[in-house]
Structures are given as structure tokens and as C-alpha cells.
Coordinates of C-alpha atoms in Angstrom, one line a residue:
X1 CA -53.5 -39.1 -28.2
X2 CA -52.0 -36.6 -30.0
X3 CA -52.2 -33.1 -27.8
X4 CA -51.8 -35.7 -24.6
X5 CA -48.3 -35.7 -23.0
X6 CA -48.6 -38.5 -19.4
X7 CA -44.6 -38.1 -19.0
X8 CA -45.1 -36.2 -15.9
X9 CA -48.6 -37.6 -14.8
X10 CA -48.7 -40.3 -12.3
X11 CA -50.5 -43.5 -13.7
X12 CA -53.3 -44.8 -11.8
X13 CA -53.8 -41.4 -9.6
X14 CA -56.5 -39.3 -9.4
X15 CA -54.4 -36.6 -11.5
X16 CA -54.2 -39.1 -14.5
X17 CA -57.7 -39.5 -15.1
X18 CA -58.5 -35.9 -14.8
X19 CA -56.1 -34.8 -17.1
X20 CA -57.3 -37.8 -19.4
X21 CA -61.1 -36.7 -19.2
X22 CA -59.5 -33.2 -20.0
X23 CA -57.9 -34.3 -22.7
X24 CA -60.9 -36.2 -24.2
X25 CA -63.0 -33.1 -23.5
X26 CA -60.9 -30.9 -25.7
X27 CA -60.7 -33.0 -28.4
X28 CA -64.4 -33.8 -28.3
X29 CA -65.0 -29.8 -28.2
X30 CA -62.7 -28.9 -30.9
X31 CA -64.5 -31.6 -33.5
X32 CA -61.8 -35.2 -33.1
X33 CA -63.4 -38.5 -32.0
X34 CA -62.0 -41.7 -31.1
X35 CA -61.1 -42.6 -34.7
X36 CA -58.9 -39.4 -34.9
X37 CA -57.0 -40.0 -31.2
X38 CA -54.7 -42.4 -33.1
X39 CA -54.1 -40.2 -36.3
X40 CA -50.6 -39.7 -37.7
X41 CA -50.4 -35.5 -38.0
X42 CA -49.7 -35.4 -41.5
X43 CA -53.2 -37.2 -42.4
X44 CA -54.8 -34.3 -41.1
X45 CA -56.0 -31.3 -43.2
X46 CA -54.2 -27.4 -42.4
X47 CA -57.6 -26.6 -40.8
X48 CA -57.4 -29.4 -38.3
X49 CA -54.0 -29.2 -37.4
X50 CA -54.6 -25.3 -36.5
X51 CA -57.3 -27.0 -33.8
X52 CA -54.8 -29.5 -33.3
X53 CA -52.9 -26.8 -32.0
X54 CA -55.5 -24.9 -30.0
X55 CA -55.7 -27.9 -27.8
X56 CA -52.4 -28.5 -27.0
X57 CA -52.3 -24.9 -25.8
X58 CA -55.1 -25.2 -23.8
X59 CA -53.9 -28.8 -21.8
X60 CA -51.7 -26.5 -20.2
X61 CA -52.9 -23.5 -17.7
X62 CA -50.8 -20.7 -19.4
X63 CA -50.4 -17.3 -16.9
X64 CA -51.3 -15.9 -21.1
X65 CA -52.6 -17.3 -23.9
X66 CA -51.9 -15.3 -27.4
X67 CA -54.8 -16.4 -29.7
X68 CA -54.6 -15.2 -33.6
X69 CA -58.3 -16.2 -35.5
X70 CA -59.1 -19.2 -33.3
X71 CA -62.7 -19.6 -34.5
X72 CA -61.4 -19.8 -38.0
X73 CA -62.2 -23.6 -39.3
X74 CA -65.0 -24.0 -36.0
X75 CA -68.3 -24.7 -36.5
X76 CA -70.9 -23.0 -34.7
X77 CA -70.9 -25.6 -32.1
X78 CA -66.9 -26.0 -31.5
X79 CA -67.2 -22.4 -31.2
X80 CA -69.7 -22.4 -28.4
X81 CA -67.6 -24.5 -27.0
X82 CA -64.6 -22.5 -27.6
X83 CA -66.5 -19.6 -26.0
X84 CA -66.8 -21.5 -22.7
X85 CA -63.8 -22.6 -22.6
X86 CA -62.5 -18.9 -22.4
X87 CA -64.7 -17.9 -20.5
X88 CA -63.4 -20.1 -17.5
X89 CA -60.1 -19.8 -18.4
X90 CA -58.0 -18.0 -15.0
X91 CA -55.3 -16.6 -17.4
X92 CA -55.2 -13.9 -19.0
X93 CA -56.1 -14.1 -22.8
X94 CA -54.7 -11.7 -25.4
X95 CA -56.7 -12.2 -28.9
X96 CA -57.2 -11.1 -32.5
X97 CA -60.6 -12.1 -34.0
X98 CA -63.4 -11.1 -36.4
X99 CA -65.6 -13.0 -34.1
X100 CA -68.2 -10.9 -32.4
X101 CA -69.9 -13.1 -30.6
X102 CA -66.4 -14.7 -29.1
X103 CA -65.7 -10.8 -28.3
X104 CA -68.9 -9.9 -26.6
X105 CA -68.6 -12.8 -24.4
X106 CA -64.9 -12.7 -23.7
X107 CA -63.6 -10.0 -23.2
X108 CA -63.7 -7.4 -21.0
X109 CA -60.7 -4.7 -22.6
X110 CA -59.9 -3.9 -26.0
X111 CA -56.7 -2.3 -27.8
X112 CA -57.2 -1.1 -31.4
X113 CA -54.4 -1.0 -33.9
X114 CA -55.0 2.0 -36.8
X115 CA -52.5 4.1 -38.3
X116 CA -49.5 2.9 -36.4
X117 CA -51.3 4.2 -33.5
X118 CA -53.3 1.7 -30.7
X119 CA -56.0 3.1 -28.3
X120 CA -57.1 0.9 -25.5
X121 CA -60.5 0.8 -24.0
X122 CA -61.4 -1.1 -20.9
X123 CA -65.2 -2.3 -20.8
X124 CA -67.6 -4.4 -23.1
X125 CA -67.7 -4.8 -26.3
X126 CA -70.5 -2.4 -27.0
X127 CA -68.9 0.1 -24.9
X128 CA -65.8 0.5 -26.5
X129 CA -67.9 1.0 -29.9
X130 CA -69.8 3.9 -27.5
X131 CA -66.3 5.4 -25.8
X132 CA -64.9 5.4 -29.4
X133 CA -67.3 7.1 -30.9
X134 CA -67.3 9.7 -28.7
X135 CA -63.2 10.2 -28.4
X136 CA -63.3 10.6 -32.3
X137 CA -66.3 12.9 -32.2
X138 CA -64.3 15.1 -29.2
X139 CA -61.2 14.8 -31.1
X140 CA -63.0 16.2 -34.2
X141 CA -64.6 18.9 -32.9
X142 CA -61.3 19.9 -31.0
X143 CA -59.5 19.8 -34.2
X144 CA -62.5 21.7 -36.0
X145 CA -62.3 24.4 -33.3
X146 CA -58.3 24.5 -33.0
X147 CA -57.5 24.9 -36.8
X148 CA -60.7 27.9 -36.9
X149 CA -58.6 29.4 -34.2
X150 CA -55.4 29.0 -36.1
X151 CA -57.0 30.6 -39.2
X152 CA -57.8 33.1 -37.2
X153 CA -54.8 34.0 -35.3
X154 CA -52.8 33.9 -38.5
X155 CA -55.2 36.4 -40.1
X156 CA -55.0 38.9 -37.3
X157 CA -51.1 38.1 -37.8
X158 CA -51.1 39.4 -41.6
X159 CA -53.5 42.6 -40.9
X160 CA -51.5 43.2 -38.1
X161 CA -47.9 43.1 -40.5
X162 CA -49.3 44.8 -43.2
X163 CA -50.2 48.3 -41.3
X164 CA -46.2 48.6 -40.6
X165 CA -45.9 50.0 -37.0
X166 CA -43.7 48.7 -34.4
X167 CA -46.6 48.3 -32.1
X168 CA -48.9 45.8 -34.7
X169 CA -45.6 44.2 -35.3
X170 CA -45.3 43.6 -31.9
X171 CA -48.7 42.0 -31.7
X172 CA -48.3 40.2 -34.9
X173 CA -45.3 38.5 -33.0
X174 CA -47.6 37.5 -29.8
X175 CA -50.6 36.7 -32.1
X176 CA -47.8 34.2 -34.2
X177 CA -46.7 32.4 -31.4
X178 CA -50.2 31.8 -30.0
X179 CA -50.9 30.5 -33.6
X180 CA -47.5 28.7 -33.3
X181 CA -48.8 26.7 -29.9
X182 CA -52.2 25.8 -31.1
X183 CA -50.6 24.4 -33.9
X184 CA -48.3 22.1 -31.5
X185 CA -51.4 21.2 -29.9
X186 CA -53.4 19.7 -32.6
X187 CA -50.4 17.6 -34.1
X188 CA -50.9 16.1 -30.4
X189 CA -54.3 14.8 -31.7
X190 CA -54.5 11.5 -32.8
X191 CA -57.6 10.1 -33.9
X192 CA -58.1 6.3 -35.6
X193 CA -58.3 6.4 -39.2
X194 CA -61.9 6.6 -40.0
X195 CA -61.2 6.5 -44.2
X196 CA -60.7 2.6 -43.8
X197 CA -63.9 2.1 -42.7
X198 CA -66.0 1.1 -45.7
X199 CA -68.5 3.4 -46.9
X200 CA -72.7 2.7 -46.1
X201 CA -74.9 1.8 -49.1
X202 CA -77.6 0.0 -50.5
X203 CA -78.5 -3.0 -52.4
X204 CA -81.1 -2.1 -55.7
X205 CA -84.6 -2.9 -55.1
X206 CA -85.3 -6.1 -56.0
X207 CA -87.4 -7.0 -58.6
X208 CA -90.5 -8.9 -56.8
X209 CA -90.5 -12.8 -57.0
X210 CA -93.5 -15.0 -56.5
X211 CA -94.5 -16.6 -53.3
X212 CA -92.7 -19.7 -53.6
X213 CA -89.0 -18.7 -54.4
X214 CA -87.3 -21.9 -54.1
X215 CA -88.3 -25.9 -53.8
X216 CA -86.2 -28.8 -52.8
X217 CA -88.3 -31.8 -53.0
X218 CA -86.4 -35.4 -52.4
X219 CA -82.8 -34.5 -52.9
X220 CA -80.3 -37.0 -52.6
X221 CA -76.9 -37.0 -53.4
X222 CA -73.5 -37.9 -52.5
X223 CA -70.2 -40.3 -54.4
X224 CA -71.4 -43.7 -54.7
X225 CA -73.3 -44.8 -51.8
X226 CA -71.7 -42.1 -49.6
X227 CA -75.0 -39.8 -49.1
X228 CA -75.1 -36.3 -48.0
X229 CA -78.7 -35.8 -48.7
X230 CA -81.4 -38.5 -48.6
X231 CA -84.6 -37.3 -49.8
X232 CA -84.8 -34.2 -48.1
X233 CA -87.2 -31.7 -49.0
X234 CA -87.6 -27.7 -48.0
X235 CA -89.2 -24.5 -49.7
X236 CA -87.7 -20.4 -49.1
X237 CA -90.8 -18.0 -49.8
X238 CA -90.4 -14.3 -50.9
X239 CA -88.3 -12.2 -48.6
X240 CA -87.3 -15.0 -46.7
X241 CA -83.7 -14.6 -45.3
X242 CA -82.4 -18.4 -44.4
X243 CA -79.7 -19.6 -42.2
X244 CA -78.6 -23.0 -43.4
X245 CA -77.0 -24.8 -40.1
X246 CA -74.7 -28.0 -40.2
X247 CA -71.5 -28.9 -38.6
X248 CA -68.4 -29.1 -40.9
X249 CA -68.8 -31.8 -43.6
X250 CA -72.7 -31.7 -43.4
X251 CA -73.1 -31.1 -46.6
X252 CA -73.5 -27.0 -46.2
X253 CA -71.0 -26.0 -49.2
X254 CA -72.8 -29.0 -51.7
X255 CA -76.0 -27.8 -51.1
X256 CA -75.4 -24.2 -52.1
X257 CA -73.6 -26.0 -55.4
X258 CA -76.7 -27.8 -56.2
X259 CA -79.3 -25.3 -55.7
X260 CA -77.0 -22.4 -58.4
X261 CA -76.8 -25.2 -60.8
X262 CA -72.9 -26.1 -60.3
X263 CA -73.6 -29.8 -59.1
X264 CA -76.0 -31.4 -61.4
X265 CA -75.7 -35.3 -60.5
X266 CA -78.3 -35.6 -58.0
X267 CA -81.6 -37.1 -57.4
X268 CA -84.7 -34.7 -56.8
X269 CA -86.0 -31.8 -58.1
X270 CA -85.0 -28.1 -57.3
X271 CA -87.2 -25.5 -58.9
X272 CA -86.8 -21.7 -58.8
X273 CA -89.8 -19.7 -58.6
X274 CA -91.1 -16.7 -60.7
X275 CA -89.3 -14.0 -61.9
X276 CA -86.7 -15.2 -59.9
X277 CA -82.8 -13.8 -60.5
X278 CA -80.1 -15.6 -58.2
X279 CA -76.8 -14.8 -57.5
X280 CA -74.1 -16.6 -55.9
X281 CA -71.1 -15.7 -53.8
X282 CA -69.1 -18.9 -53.5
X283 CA -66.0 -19.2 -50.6
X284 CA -63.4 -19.6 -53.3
X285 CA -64.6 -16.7 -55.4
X286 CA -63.7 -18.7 -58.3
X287 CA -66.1 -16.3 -60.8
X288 CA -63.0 -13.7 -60.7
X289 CA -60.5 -13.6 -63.9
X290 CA -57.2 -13.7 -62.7
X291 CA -56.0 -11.8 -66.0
X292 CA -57.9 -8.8 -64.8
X293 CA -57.5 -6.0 -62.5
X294 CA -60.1 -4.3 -60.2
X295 CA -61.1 -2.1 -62.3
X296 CA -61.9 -3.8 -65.0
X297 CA -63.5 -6.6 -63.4
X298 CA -65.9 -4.1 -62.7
X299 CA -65.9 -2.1 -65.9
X300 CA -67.5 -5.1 -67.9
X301 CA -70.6 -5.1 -66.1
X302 CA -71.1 -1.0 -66.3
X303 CA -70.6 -0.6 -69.8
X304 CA -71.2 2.9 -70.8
X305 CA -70.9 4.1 -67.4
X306 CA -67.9 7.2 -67.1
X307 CA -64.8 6.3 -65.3
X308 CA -65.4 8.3 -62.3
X309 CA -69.1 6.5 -61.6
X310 CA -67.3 2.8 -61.9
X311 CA -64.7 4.5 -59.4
X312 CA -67.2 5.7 -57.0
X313 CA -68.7 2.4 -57.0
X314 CA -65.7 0.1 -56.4
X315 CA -64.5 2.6 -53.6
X316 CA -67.6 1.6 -51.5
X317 CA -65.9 -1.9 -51.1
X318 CA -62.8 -0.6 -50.0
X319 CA -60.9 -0.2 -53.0
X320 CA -59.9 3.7 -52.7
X321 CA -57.8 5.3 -55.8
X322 CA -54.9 3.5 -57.6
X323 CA -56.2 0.3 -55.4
X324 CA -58.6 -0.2 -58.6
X325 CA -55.6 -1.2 -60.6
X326 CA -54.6 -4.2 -58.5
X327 CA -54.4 -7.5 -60.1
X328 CA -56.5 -10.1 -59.4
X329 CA -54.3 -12.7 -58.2
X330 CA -52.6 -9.5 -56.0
X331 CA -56.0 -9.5 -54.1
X332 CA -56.5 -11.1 -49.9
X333 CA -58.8 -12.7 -49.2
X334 CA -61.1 -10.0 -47.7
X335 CA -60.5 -8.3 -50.8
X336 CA -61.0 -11.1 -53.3
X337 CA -64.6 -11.2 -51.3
X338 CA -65.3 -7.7 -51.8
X339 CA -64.5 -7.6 -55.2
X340 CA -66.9 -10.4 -56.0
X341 CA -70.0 -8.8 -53.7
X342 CA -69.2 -5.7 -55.8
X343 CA -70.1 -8.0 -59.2
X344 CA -72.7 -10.0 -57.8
X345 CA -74.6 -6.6 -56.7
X346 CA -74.2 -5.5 -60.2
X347 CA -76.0 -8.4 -61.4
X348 CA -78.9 -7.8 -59.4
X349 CA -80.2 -10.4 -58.4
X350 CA -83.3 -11.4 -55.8
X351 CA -82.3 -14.0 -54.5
X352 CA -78.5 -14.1 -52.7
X353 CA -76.8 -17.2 -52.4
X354 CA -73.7 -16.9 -50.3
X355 CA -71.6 -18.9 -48.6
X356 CA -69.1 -17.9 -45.9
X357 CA -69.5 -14.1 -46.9
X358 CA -67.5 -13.2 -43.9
X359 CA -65.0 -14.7 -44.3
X360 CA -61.5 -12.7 -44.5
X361 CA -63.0 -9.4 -43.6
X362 CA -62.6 -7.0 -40.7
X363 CA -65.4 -6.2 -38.5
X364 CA -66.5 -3.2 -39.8
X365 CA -66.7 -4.8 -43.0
X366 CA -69.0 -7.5 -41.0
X367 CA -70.7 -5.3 -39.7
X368 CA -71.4 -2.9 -42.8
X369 CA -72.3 -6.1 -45.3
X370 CA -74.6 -7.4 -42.5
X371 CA -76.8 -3.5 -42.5
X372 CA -77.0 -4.2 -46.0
X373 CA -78.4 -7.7 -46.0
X374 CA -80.8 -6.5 -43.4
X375 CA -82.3 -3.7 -44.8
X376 CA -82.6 -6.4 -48.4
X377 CA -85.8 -6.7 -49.8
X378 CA -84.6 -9.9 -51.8
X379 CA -84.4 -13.7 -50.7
X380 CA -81.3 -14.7 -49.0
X381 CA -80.0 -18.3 -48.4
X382 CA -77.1 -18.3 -46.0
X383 CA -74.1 -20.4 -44.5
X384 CA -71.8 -18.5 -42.6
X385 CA -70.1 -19.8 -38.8
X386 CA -70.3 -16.5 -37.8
X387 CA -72.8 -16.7 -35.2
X388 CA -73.8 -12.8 -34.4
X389 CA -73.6 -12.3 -38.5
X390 CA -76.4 -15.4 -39.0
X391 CA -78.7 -14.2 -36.1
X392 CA -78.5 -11.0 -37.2
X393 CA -79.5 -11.2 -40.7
X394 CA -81.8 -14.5 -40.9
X395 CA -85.1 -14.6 -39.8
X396 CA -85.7 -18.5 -41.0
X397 CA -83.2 -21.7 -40.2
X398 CA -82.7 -25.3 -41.7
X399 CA -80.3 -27.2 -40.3
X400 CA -78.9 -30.3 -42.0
X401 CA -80.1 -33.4 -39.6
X402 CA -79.6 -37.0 -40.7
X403 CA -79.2 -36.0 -44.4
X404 CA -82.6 -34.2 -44.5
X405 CA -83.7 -30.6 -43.9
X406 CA -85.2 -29.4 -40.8
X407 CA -86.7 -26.5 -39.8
X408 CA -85.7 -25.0 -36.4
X409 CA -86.3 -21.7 -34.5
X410 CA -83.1 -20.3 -34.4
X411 CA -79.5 -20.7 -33.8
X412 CA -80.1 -21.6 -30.0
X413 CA -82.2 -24.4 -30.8
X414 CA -80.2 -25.7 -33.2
X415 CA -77.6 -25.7 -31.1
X416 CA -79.4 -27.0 -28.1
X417 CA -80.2 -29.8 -30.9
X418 CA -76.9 -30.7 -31.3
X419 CA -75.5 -30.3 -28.0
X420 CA -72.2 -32.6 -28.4
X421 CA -72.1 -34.9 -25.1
X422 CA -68.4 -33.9 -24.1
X423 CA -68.4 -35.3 -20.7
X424 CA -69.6 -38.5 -21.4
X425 CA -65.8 -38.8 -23.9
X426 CA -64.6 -40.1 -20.0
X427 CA -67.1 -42.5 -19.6
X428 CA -66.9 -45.8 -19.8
X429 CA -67.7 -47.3 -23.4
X430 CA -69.5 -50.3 -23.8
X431 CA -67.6 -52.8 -26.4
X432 CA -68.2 -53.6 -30.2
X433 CA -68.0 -56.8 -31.4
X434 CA -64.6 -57.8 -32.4
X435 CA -65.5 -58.5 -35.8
X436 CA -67.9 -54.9 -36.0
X437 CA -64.9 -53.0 -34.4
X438 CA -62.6 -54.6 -37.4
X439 CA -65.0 -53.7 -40.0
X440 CA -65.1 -50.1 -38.5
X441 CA -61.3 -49.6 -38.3
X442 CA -60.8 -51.5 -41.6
X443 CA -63.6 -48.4 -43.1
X444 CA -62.0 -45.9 -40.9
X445 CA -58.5 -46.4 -42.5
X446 CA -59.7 -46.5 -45.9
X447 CA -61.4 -43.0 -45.9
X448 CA -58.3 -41.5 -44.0
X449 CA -56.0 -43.0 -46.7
X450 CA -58.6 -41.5 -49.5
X451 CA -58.1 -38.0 -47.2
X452 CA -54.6 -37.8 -47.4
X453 CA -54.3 -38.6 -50.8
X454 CA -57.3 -35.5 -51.4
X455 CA -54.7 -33.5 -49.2
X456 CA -51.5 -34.5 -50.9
X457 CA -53.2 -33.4 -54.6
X458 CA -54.7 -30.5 -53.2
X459 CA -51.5 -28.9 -51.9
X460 CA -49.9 -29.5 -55.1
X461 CA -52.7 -28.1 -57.0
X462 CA -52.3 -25.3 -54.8
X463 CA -48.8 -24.8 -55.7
X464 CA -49.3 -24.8 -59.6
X465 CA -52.4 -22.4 -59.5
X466 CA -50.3 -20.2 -57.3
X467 CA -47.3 -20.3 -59.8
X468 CA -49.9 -19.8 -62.7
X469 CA -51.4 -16.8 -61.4
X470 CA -47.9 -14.8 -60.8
X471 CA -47.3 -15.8 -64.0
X472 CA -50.4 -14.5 -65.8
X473 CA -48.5 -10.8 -64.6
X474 CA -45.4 -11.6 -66.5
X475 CA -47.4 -12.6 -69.7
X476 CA -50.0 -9.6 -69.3
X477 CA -49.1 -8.8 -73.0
X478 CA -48.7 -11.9 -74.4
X479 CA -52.4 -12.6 -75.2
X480 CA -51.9 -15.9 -77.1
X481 CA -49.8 -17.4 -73.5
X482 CA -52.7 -15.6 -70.7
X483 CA -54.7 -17.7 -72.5
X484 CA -52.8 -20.8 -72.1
X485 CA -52.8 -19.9 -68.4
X486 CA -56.0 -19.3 -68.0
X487 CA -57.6 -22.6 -69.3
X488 CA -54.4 -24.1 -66.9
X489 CA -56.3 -22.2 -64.1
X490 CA -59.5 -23.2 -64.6
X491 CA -59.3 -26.7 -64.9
X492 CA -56.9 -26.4 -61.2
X493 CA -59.9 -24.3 -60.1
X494 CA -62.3 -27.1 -61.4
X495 CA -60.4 -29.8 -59.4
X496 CA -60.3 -28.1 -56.4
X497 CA -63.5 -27.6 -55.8
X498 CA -64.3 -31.8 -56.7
X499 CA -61.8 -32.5 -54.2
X500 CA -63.4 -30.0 -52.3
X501 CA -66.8 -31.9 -52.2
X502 CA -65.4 -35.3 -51.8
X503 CA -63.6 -33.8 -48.6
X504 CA -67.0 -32.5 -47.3
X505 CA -68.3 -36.5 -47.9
X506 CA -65.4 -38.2 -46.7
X507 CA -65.6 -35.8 -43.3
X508 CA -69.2 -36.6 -42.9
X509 CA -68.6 -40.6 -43.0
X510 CA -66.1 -39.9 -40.4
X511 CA -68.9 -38.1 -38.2
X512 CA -70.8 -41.1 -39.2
X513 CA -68.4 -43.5 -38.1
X514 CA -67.7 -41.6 -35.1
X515 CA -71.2 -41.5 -33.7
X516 CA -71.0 -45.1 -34.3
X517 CA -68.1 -45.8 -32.0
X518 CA -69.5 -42.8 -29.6
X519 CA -72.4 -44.6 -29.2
X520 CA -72.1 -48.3 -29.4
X521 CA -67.8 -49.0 -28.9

């Protein structure tokens, strides 16, 4: 296996076959099967290999373990895992997440970075939210209180001067140097940076749908006879807010596709109710022109609106003065998602389709987007594997379940649902055929080979849309060329996103194949 080292393990001991069960267990928990243990590394996608990683750091019991993002590319199930795993792990753990509900139940002391400066609060979660907003509501009103003071002092100061005797210049003098002090005092005042904290708002009132705002009735689809969906069926009333649940390569992604109208090769119907308005926030954003800047992104959807209205707007998703003028392709991640929230709002729609909204942004962004989806009046359909963000906002779940749609509870259930055996990874199997288990590898090895071709295109596609965008800055007056580019980038945009979906299929045959082996190897 690939994050198992025996060098220094005796065979045929006690210690070997715990470490092997361990090993199996962490593999199991972080989403690789019995197909994958025998992998070369370079078949494997940037997002596994980044698990990859996490396991090989946790075979080994570290005095610290330095953790940057590790719930990026988990599902909510490899996360819960995760989260135990942490949790009864003796060292000591230093890490950097947006993950809330990885916080809450780890740890137990936090350090926040802002303006060069780090405070450090020992407690829970929800108490250092509480300590910190009381330090920066003491701090303010110290500073408030210390620069009245100051005003004050230097007032006296002047009065005092400008009757001309020795004796007011005297106390001029003392009055100075207490002004002086207080002055040295409140440069000792530090206080996080509040101003990158985005600012509160709300969505428009939507315009009211009918009852039934959304039917799915026999869907099927997939390549070939590689099915993500067979025949299943679900409806989303008015004000519904749903959580669509699924482990990776369910089919999550390719049903938000289907249901906006960008897949159209499937079987079943999908009917939109009345009056109904959708809008879509897609991971890769893709709706943004790389040839613009912020602003004017913006500025075609609020024609006629004065420059400093489309200003005020854009600064509400974090995009303070000459940040409007950014380029496109200039944008992060986080940003990129902000900036395409900011459109979609403008559109307003009833209905919000969004998938992975979270991802790329800070906690207080989280946390800000997620008061505004709950105080929504709309419909809202919803993948996201941020756990806290889904149970927060949803009040409805579906969860994808042997290519149909199922109603469950909540997140809890669904995960009880799908509770992945780990333990039994160090059980004995009972055998396939030798002929089934040859037919299974024989598969197994054709959709890996398929994979790595996928992977090999997209990284080159990757590097030509990234070459295309910094070149759409060197062309920016050259209108005849950003044109050029821009067709360039969307068809590498278009291409992705198939090889996107034929990823998604490819991983859920190998879930396939691997409850196969799991189950009857």
C-alpha cells in the first residue's frame, strides 16, 4: 500500500497486523479501497494525493501535527471521520481551516492572525467568538475615551498658551506631557482589523413562486451505460431550502447541471414551477469574463445606476476602493466566488442553485453568506461539504442513494445511512471467483487508464487557460486579439467541465467496483 512502510515492523507479530488494520482504516476513512492500495501515485488526481498525504502523516504518532485546509476535497463522511480521528489524536495539532464544525469539535485554543498582529484565546470555539468580542469592544471604548481625553488635554494646552503668563505656560507644559502619555498609551492598543469583515445585507424579496417549485420525475443519465441517475424522482416546494447529500463522484455537481439547463442529454423530465426565476452559482464560476474587471462585471447589470451606488454594492462582498478595478483573471478563489454571488443577487432570482458556495472563503465570509441564506425567502437547492454551513441553512435533505433520490431527515441520518464499515477493511475477505476477480481488475484498470488520461488533458488544459488569461491583460486594447482569446477560453472552459463530469462517473464506477470487492472479494 502506498502510505504503508513494514521496513521496521516485525512480520507475523502482533505489531504488524495492528499497524496493517491501521493502515487499512486510514485509507478506508480518507475515501481509497482495495482497487486503489495498488495505484501508481501519478494515476491519482491533485485532490487525492493531498489525502494521500494526510495519511501518511497520520501512520505515524507525531509529538505535532501542522494541518493547512485538511477537509478540503472530504466529503461529509471522510470528514466525520477526520473529525474522530483528531479528536483521539495524543499530539498536539496546530491547524488552519474554514471548517467550523472540524473547529468546534477540535480544538480547544485559538490564535488569530490580522494585521500583522495574532491574539490567542484559549477555550471553545464559541468562546473565543464571545472573549473577542468583548476585547475589541473594551479596546474601543478605551480608545474612544483616551483620544476625548487627548482632545481635551490639548485644548486646555492652547487656552492655556494663548493667555501668555509664565504660570499657564507652566501648566500648558504639564497639561502637554499628560496629553503626550495618553497618546503613548493608545498606540499600545491593538485591536484586530474589523474593516475586513464583510459587511451584513440582504437578499431582495423574492418574487413568490407557486407551490411546486421544481420536479424531477425519472431522471437517468450518465456516458454510455455508466449511470449516475436511474429513474430517480423528487419535488422542492416554495421556500424549501434543500441539502443535496452524496459522497464524492455521486453525481452532486451533474445534477445541479441538469436541473439549470447546462446538461441536456438525459432521460426524464425536470419542470420548473410558476413564476419561477433560478439562478446558479457553479464551483468554477465559469459565468465571469475574464476580459473584465470588478467593476464592470458589475456595472452591466446596474445600468443607469451612479458610480458610487455600484461601488457601495460591490464593497459589501469585500471588494473595498481601487479593489473594484482588479482583473478578472487577478481574482482568488474566494474572490472569484464573491464576485459571482454579487451578479447572481443582481439577477434576482427565487430560486438559488449553488454548488460549493463556500468554498475559498474565510469564516466570516461563511458565516455572513450563511445569515443571508437563512433569513431568504426564496427556494434554495444546495451541495456544499461544509457540514455546520448545510445544517445551518437547509431545513429539507436528498441524498443521492443507488442512483435515485432519497429523502432523509438531516445530515445525521444521512450519515448514520452511510456509515462506511472501516473496521471490517481488517477482516478477513471471502474470495471472488478467479475469473469474476479478472473481470473486475480487467474493469478496474481500464477506468484508471481513462482517469489518467482525464488528468493528463486536464493539467494541460489548465496550463493554456492559465497562459490565456495573463494574456488577455497584455492585449486589453487590442479588441480584435481579446476576442481571439476569449473564444480560446471558452471552449478550455467548455472542456473542463466534460472532463469534469466524466471524472464524477468514472469515480462513481470505482465506488461501484469497490463495494463490489468490499463486499464479495
Amino acid at each position: 500500500y502506498y502510505l504503508q512502510d513494514k521496513s521496521n515492523v516485525p512480520l507475523d507479530t502482533e505489531e504488524f497486523y495492528s499497524y496493517d488494520r491501521r493502515v487499512r482504516s486510514i485509507l478506508v476513512g480518507l475515501e481509497f479501497y482495495e482497487e486503489d492500495w495498488e495505484r501508481h501515485l501519478e494515476t491519482f488526481s491533485g485532490g487525492e494525493l493531498t489525502r494521500i498525504s494526510l495519511g501518511k502523516l497520520f501512520l505515524v504518532d507525531h509529538d505535532i501535527l501542522l494541518l493547512d485546509e485538511p477537509t478540503n476535497h472530504l466529503d461529509l463522511e471522510s470528514t466525520e471521520w477526520l473529525v474522530d480521528f483528531l479528536k483521539s489524536y495524543k499530539g498536539a495539532l496546530l491547524v488552519v481551516t474554514h471548517d467550523r464544525y472540524l473547529i468546534r469539535n477540535v480544538g480547544n485554543r485559538f490564535w488569530e492572525l490580522n494585521g500583522g498582529s495574532l491574539w490567542d484565546f484559549a477555550g471553545t470555539y464559541d468562546k473565543y467568538q464571545s472573549d473577542r468580542e468583548i476585547m475589541v469592544k473594551s479596546g474601543l471604548r478605551t480608545r474612544e475615551n483616551l483620544s476625548r481625553e487627548i482632545d481635551r488635554l490639548d485644548a486646555v494646552a492652547k487656552r492655556y498658551r494663548l493667555w501668555g503668563q509664565e504660570k499657564f505656560i507652566k501648566q500648558a507644559v504639564n497639561k502637554e506631557r499628560q496629553r503626550d502619555r495618553l497618546k503613548d498609551q493608545l498606540e499600545t492598543i491593538d485591536l484586530p482589523d474589523e474593516e475586513i469583515r464583510p459587511t451584513k445585507f440582504r437578499l431582495p424579496q423574492p418574487d413568490r413562486t407557486g407551490y411546486s417549485v421544481l420536479k424531477i420525475e425519472g431522471l437517468s443519465f450518465g456516458f454510455g451505460s455508466k449511470k449516475l441517475f436511474n429513474g430517480a424522482s423528487a419535488e422542492v416546494h416554495r421556500r424549501d431550502k434543500i441539502g443535496l447529500l452524496g459522497p464524492n463522484g455521486s453525481g452532486k455537481t451533474t445534477l445541479l447541471r441538469i436541473i439549470t439547463e447546462n446538461l441536456e442529454e438525459h432521460v426524464g423530465q425536470i419542470t420548473w414551477g410558476h413564476n419561477v426565476r433560478w439562478g446558479y452559482l457553479s464551483q468554477l464560476t465559469e459565468d465571469l469574463n475574464p476580459s473584465n474587471d470588478v467593476i464592470s462585471e458589475i456595472w452591466q447589470l446596474m445600468r443607469g445606476q451612479p458610480d458610487y451606488e455600484v461601488r457601495k454594492y460591490i464593497g459589501r462582498f469585500g471588494f473595498p476602493g481601487d479593489d473594484v478595478f482588479k482583473p478578472v483573471p487577478s481574482l482568488s478563489g474566494g474572490e472569484r466566488t464573491k464576485l459571482a454571488l454579487a451578479k447572481l443577487i443582481l439577477s434576482k432570482p427565487n430560486v438559488l442553485v449553488m454548488d460549493e458556495p463556500t468554498n475559498n472563503l474565510d469564516i466570516w465570509s461563511i458565516e455572513s453568506l450563511e445569515e443571508v441564506l437563512k433569513e431568504y425567502e426564496g427556494c434554495i437547492i444546495l451541495v456544499s461539504h461544509d457540514r455546520e454551513f448545510v445544517q445551518n441553512v437547509c431545513d429539507h435533505f436528498l441524498m443521492i442513494d443507488g442512483k435515485k433520490l432519497k429523502a432523509v431527515s438531516s445530515v445525521e441520518e444521512y450519515l448514520r445511512r452511510n456509515q462506511r464499515n472501516i473496521d471490517s477493511t481488517g477482516n478477513e475477505y471471502a474470495k471472488l471467483t478467479f475469473q469474476e476477480r479478472r473481470r473486475l481488475s480487467n474493469k478496474k484498470k481500464s477506468v484508471l487508464e481513462r482517469l489518467q488520461q482525464l488528468e493528463v488533458e486536464e493539467n494541460e488544459l489548465s496550463r493554456k487557460l492559465e497562459t490565456a488569461q495573463l494574456k488577455m491583460g497584455l492585449f486589453s486594447t487590442d479588441y480584435e486579439k481579446l476576442q481571439d482569446l476569449y473564444t480560446g477560453i471558452e471552449r478550455i472552459e467548455s472542456r473542463l467541465l466534460e472532463i469534469l463530469q466524466e471524472r464524477e462517473m468514472l469515480d462513481d464506477e470505482l465506488d461501484r467496483l469497490s463495494e463490489t470487492l468490499d463486499e464479495t472479494s
